[in-house]
Coordinates of C-alpha atoms in Angstrom, one line a residue:
X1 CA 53.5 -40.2 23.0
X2 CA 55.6 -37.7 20.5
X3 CA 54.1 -36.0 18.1
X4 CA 54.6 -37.7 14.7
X5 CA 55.3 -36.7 11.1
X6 CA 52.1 -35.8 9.7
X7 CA 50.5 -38.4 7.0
X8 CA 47.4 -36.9 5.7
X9 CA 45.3 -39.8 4.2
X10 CA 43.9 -37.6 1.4
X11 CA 40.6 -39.5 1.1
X12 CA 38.4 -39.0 -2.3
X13 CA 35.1 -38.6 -2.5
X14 CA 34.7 -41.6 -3.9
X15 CA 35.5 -43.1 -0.3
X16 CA 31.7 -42.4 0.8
X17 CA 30.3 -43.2 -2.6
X18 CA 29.3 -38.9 -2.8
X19 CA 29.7 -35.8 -0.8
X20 CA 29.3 -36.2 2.8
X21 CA 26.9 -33.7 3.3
X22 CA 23.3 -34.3 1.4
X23 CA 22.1 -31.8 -0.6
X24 CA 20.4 -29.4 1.0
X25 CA 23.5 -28.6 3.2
X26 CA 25.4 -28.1 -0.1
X27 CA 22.8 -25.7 -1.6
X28 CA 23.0 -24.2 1.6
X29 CA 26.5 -23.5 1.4
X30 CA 26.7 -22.8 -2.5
X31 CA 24.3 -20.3 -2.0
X32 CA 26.5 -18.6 0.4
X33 CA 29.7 -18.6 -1.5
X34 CA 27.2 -16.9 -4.3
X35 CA 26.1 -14.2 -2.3
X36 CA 30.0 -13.5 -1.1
X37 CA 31.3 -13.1 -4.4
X38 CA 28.5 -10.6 -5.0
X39 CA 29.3 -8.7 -1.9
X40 CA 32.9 -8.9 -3.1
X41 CA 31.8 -7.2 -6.9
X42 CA 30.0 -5.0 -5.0
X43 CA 32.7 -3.9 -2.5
X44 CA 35.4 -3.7 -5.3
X45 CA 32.5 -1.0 -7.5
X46 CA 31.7 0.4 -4.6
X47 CA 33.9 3.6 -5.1
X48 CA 32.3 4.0 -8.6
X49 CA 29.2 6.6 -8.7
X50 CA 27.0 6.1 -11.0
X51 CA 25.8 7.8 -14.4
X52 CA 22.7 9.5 -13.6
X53 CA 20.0 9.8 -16.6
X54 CA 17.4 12.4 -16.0
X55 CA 14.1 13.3 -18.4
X56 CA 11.8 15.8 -17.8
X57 CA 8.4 17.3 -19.4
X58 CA 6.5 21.3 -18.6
X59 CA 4.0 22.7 -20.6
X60 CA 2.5 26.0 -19.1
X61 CA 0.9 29.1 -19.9
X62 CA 2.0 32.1 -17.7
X63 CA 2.8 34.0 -21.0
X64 CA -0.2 35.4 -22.0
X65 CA -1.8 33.1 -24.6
X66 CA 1.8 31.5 -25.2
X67 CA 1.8 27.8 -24.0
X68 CA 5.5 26.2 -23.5
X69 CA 6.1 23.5 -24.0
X70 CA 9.8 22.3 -22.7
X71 CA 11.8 18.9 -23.2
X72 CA 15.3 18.3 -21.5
X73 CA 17.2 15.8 -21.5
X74 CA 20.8 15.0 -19.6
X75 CA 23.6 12.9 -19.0
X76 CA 25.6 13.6 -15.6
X77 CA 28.3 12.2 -13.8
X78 CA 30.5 13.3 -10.4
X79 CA 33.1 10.6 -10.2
X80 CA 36.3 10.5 -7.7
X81 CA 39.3 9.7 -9.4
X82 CA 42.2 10.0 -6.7
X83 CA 41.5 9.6 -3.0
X84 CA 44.6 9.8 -1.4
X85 CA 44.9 5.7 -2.0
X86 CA 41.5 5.6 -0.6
X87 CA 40.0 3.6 -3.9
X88 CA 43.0 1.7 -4.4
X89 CA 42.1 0.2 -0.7
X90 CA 38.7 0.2 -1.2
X91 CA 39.8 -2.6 -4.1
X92 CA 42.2 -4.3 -1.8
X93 CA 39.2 -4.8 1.4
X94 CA 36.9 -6.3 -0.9
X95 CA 39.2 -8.9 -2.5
X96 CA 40.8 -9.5 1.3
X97 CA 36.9 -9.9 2.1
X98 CA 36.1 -12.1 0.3
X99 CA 39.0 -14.2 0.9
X100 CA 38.1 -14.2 4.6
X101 CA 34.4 -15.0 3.9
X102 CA 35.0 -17.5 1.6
X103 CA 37.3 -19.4 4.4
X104 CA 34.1 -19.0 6.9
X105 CA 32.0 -21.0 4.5
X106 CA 34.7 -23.7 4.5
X107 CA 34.8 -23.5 8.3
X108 CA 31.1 -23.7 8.2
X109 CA 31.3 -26.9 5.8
X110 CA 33.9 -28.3 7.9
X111 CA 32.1 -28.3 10.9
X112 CA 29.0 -29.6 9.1
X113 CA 31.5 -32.9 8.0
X114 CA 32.8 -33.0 12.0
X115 CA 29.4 -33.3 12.7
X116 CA 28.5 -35.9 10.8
X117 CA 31.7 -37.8 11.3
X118 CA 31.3 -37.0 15.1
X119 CA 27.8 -38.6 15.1
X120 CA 29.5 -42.0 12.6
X121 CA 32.0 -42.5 15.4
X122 CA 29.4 -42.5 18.3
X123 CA 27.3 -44.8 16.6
X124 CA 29.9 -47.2 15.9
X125 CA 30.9 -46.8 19.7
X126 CA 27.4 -47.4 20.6
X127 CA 27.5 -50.7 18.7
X128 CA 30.4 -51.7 20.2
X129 CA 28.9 -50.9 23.6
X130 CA 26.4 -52.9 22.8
X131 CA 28.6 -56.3 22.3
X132 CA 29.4 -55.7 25.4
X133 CA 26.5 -55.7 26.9
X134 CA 25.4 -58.4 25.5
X135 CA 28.6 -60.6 26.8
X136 CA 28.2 -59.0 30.3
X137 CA 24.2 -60.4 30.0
X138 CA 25.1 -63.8 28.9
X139 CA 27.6 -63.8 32.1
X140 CA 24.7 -62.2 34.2
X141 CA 22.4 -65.1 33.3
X142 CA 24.8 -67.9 33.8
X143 CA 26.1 -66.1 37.2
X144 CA 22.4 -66.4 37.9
X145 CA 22.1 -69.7 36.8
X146 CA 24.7 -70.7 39.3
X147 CA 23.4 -69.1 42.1
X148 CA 20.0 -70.5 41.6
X149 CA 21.3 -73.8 41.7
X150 CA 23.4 -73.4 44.8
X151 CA 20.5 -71.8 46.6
X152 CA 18.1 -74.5 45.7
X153 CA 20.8 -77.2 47.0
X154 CA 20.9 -75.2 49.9
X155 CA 24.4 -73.7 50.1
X156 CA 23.7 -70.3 48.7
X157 CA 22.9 -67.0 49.6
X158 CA 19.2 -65.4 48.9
X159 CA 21.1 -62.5 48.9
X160 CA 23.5 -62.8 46.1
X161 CA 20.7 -64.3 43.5
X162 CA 18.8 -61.2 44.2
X163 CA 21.9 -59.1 43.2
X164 CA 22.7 -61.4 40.7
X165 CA 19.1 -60.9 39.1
X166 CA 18.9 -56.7 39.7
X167 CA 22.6 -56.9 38.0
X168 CA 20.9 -58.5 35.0
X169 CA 18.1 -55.9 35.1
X170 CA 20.1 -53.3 35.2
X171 CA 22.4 -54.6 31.9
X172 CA 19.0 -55.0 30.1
X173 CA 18.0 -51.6 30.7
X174 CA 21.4 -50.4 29.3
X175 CA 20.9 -52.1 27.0
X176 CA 17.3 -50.8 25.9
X177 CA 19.0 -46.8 26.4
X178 CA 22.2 -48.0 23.7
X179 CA 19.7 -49.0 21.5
X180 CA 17.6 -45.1 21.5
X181 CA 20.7 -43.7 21.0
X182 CA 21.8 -45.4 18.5
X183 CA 18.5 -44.2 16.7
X184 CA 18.8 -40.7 17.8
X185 CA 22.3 -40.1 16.2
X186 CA 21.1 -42.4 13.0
X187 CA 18.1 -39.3 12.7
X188 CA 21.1 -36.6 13.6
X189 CA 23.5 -38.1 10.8
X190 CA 20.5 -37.9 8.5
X191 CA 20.0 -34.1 9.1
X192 CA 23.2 -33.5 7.7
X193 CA 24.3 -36.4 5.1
X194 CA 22.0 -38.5 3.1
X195 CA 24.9 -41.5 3.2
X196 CA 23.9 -44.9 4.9
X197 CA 25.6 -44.4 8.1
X198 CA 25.5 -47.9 8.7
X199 CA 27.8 -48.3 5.8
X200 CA 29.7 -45.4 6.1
X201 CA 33.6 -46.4 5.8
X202 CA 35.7 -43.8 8.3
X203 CA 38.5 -42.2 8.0
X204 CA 41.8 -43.2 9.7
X205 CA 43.8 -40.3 10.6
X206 CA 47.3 -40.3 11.9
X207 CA 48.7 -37.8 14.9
X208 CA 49.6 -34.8 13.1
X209 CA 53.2 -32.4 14.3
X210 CA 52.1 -29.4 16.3
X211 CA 53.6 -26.7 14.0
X212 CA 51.8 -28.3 10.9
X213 CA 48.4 -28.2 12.7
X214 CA 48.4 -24.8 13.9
X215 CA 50.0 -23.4 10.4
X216 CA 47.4 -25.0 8.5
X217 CA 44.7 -24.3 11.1
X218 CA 41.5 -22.6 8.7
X219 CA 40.7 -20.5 12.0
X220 CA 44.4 -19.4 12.2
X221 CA 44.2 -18.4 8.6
X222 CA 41.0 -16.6 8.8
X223 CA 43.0 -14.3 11.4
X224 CA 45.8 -13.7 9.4
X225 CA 43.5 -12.5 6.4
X226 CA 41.5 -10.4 8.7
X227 CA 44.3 -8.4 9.5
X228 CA 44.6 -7.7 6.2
X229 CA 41.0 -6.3 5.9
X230 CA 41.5 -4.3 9.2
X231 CA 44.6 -2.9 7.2
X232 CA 42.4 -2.2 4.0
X233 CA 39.7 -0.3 6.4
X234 CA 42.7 1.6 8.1
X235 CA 44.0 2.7 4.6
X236 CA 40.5 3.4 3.5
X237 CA 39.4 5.8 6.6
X238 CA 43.2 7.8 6.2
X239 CA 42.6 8.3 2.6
X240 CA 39.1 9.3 3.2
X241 CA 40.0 12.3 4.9
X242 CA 42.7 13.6 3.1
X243 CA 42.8 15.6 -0.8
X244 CA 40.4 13.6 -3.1
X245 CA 39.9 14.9 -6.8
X246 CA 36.3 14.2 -8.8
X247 CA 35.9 14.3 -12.4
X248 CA 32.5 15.6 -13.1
X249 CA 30.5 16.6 -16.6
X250 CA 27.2 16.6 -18.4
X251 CA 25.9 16.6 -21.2
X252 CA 21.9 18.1 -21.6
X253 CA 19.4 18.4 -24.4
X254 CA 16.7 21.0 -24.5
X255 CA 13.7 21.7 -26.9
X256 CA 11.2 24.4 -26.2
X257 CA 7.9 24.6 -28.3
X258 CA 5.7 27.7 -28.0
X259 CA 2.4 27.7 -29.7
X260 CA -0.7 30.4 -29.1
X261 CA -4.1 29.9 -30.2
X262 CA -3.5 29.8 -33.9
X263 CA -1.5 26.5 -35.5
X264 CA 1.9 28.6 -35.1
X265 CA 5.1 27.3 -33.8
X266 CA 8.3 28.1 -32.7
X267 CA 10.8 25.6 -32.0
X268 CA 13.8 26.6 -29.7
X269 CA 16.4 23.6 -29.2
X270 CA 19.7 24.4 -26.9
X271 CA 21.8 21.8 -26.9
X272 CA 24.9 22.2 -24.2
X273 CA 27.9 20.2 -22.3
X274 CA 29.2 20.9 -19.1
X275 CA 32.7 19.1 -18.2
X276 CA 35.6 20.4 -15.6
X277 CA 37.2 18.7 -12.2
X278 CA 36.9 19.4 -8.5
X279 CA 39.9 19.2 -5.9
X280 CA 38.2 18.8 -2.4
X281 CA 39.9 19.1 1.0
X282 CA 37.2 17.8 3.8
X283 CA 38.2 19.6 7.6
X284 CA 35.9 16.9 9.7
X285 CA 36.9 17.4 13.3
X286 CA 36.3 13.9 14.1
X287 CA 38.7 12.6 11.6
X288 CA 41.2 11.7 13.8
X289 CA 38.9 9.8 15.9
X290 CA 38.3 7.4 13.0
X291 CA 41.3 7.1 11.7
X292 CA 42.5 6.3 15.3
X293 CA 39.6 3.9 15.7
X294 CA 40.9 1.8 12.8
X295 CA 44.3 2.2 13.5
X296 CA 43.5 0.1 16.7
X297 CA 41.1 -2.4 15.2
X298 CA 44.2 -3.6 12.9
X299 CA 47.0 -3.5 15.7
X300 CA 44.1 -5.3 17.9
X301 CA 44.1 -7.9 14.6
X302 CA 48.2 -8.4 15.3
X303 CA 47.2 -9.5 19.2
X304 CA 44.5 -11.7 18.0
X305 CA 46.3 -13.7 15.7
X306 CA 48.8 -14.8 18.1
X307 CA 45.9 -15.5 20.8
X308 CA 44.9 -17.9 18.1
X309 CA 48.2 -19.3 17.9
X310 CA 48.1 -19.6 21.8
X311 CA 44.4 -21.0 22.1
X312 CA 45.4 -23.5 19.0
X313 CA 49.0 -24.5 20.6
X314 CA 47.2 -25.1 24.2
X315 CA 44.0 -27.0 22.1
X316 CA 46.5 -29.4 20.6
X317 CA 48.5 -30.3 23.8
X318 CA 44.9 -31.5 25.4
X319 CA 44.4 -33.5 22.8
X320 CA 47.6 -34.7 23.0
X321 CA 46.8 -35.5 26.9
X322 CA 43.9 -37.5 26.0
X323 CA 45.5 -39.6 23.2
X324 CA 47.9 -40.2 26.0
X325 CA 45.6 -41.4 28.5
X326 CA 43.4 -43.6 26.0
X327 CA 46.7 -45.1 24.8
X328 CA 47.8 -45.8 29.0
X329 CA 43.6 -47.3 29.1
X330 CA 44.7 -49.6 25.8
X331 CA 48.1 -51.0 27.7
X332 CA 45.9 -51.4 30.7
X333 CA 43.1 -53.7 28.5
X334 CA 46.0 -55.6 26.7
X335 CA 47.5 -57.0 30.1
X336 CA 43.9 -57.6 31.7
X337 CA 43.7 -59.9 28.1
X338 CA 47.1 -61.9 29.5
X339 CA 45.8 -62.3 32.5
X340 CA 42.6 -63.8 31.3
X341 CA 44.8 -66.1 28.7
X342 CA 46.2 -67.4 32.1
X343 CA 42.7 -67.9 33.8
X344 CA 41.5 -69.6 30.7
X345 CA 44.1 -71.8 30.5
X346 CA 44.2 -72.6 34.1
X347 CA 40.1 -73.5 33.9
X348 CA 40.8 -75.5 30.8
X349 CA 43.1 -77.7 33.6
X350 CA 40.4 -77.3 35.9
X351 CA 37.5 -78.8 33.9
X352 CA 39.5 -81.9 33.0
X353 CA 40.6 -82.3 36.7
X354 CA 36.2 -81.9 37.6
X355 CA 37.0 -78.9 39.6
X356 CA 35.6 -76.5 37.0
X357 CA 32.5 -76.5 34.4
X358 CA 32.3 -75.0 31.0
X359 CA 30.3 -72.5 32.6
X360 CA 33.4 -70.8 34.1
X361 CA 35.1 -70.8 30.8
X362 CA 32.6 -69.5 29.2
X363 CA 32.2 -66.7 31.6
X364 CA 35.9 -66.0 31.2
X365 CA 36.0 -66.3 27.7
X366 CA 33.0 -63.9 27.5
X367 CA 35.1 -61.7 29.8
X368 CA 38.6 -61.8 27.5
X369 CA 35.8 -60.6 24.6
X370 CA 34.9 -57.5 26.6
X371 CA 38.6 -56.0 26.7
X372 CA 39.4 -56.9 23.0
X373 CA 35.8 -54.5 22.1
X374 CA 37.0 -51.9 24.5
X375 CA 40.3 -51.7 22.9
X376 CA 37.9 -51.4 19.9
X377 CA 36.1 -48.6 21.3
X378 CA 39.2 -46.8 22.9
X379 CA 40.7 -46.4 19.1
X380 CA 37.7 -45.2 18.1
X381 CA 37.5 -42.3 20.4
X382 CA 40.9 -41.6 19.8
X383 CA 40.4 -41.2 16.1
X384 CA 37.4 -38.8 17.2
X385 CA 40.1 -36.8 18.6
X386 CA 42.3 -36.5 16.1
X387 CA 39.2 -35.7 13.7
X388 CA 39.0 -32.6 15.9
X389 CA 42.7 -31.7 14.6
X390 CA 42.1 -32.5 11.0
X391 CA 38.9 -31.4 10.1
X392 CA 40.1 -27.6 10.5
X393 CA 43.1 -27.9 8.4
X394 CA 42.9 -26.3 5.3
X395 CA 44.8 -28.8 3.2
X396 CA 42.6 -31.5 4.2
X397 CA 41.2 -33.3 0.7
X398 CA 37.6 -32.2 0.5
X399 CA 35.0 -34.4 0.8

């Protein structure tokens, strides 16, 4: 199969009646995108020192019979104004940061919606496993039905009605497994969405081209915009050990009381400023070291990026593969349905010439129904597949 022109079915919300995911998974997530954009505030102030406020209070007595008593007050600051483009990174990082965060949240949320999706598709397999089943037990019985009768008239085999009735046994107890898991991936759906999975309407996604999937690949993205931060960080550490110049300055109040035994006062206020600028050079003999160190992390971020592109190029080929194969397993049912149009046809003949009963239709018939469900079933798991293309892409409506 070639790869197609990509039709995104754009799906709204709408479709499922809500969000997807219930609502704890969306606090969950909204919570995180709160924190992240805090970090980010945090990260872009970070090169900011702050104002610091200081108060204090003495009395004492060494003088004599003098008490002081002493009051100051001040206002100080020591803040960096040029770091050799250390600050201007320092801005850059944290709104790179936060860009790359916030596309891990969406990574996370995508997932969650795979999940669910993932668990929608198997239950609606399940179900159709089940049809089966239940044809292949109707054939069991009347395959058993037949062989009683022919053993009872004498010209049958013990044998083969045993086989026939451990074939049945076996079906039922197939049938009693489909039927737990059905339930366990109705409680697994519930742990994530709050959506009636029995009513859930899926998705129908269309092959995507290669280029478009790895290009617009959230995981690809996220490796782009890391190299960006390991940039910022290389930046940061080469400006932090070069010329940096600090503004610093105060400004201070002081009153000083002095009193002796008698009700007599003196009152003493000095009131002063400080302001002026510092140029430092730091000599820090492992500098080199860490500026190496994150030299490396970023050209390690260049390799990285096109490993993803490798790992995502080699991902979409084996599902490629598989489509392939399901597609060869659907041409494979659709013959096995012309044969069986044959067979039926030729029993229809049969019955009317007394050489066949409506037994061996039904059988058949029962039979043709089987390969129509697995066709049914085969489409299914190839959407599954192709979920695991689109729910990654980053232009992929949101749910």
């Amino acid at each position: 199969m070639k790869a197609k022109q990509i039709v995104f079915l754009l799906l709204p919300a709408l479709l499922f009646g809500g969000d997807l995911l219930n609502d704890l998974k969306q606090k969950e997530l909204s919570f995180d995108k709160k924190r992240i954009i805090q970090d980010s505030k945090e990260t872009e102030k970070s090169w900011i020192n702050p104002i610091t406020l200081k108060y204090s209070y003495s009395k004492d007595n060494t003088l004599d019979d003098i008490t002081t008593t002493s009051k100051t007050f001040s206002i100080s600051i020591n803040q960096p104004v040029f770091k050799s483009g250390a600050i201007y990174y320092s801005i850059k990082y944290a709104k790179h940061s936060k860009k790359y965060n916030e596309l891990n949240i969406e990574m996370q949320r995508r997932e969650l919606i795979k999940q669910a999706l993932g668990f929608a598709y198997d239950y609606k397999i399940a179900k159709l496993n089940q049809k089966i089943i239940l044809l292949n037990i109707d054939n069991a019985k009347i395959d058993i039905a037949k062989k009683k009768e022919e053993f009872l008239n004498g010209v049958g085999d013990s044998t083969l009605l045993n086989n026939a009735i451990l074939k049945l046994n076996n079906l039922k107890l197939n049938l009693a497994d489909i039927k737990s898991n059905m339930k366990s991936l109705k409680y697994s759906f519930k742990n994530i969405s709050s959506l009636n999975i029995e009513k859930l309407n899926l998705p129908i996604f269309k092959l995507i081209s290669k280029r478009q999937y790895i290009n617009s690949n959230l995981e690809y993205l996220a490796q782009k915009k890391i190299k960006k931060v390991k940039y910022d960080l290389y930046k940061m550490q080469l400006g932090n050990q070069f010329l940096s110049v600090n503004l610093n300055g105060s400004l201070n109040w002081k009153k000083s009381e002095y009193s002796q035994n008698t009700p007599q006062f003196q009152d003493n206020r000095n009131d002063y400023y400080r302001f002026g600028f510092s140029i430092t050079l730091p000599i820090n003999f492992n500098a080199l070291n860490k500026i190496e160190k994150t030299k490396i992390d970023y050209l390690k971020s260049e390799i990285l990026i096109k490993d993803k592109q490798l790992q995502l190029n080699n991902a979409y080929k084996n599902v490629l593969s598989k489509i392939n194969a399901l597609d060869e397993k659907i041409r494979i049912y659709k013959e096995n349905i012309k044969i069986y149009d044959d067979l039926i046809a030729s029993t229809i003949d049969s019955i009317e010439a007394g050489n066949a009963t409506e037994l061996d239709l039904r059988i058949l018939q029962n039979s043709r129904k089987t390969m129509f469900v697995n066709i049914d079933i085969l489409k299914l798991q190839k959407q599954k597949l192709l979920l695991s293309l689109y729910y990654k892409l980053i232009n992929w409506n949101k749910w």
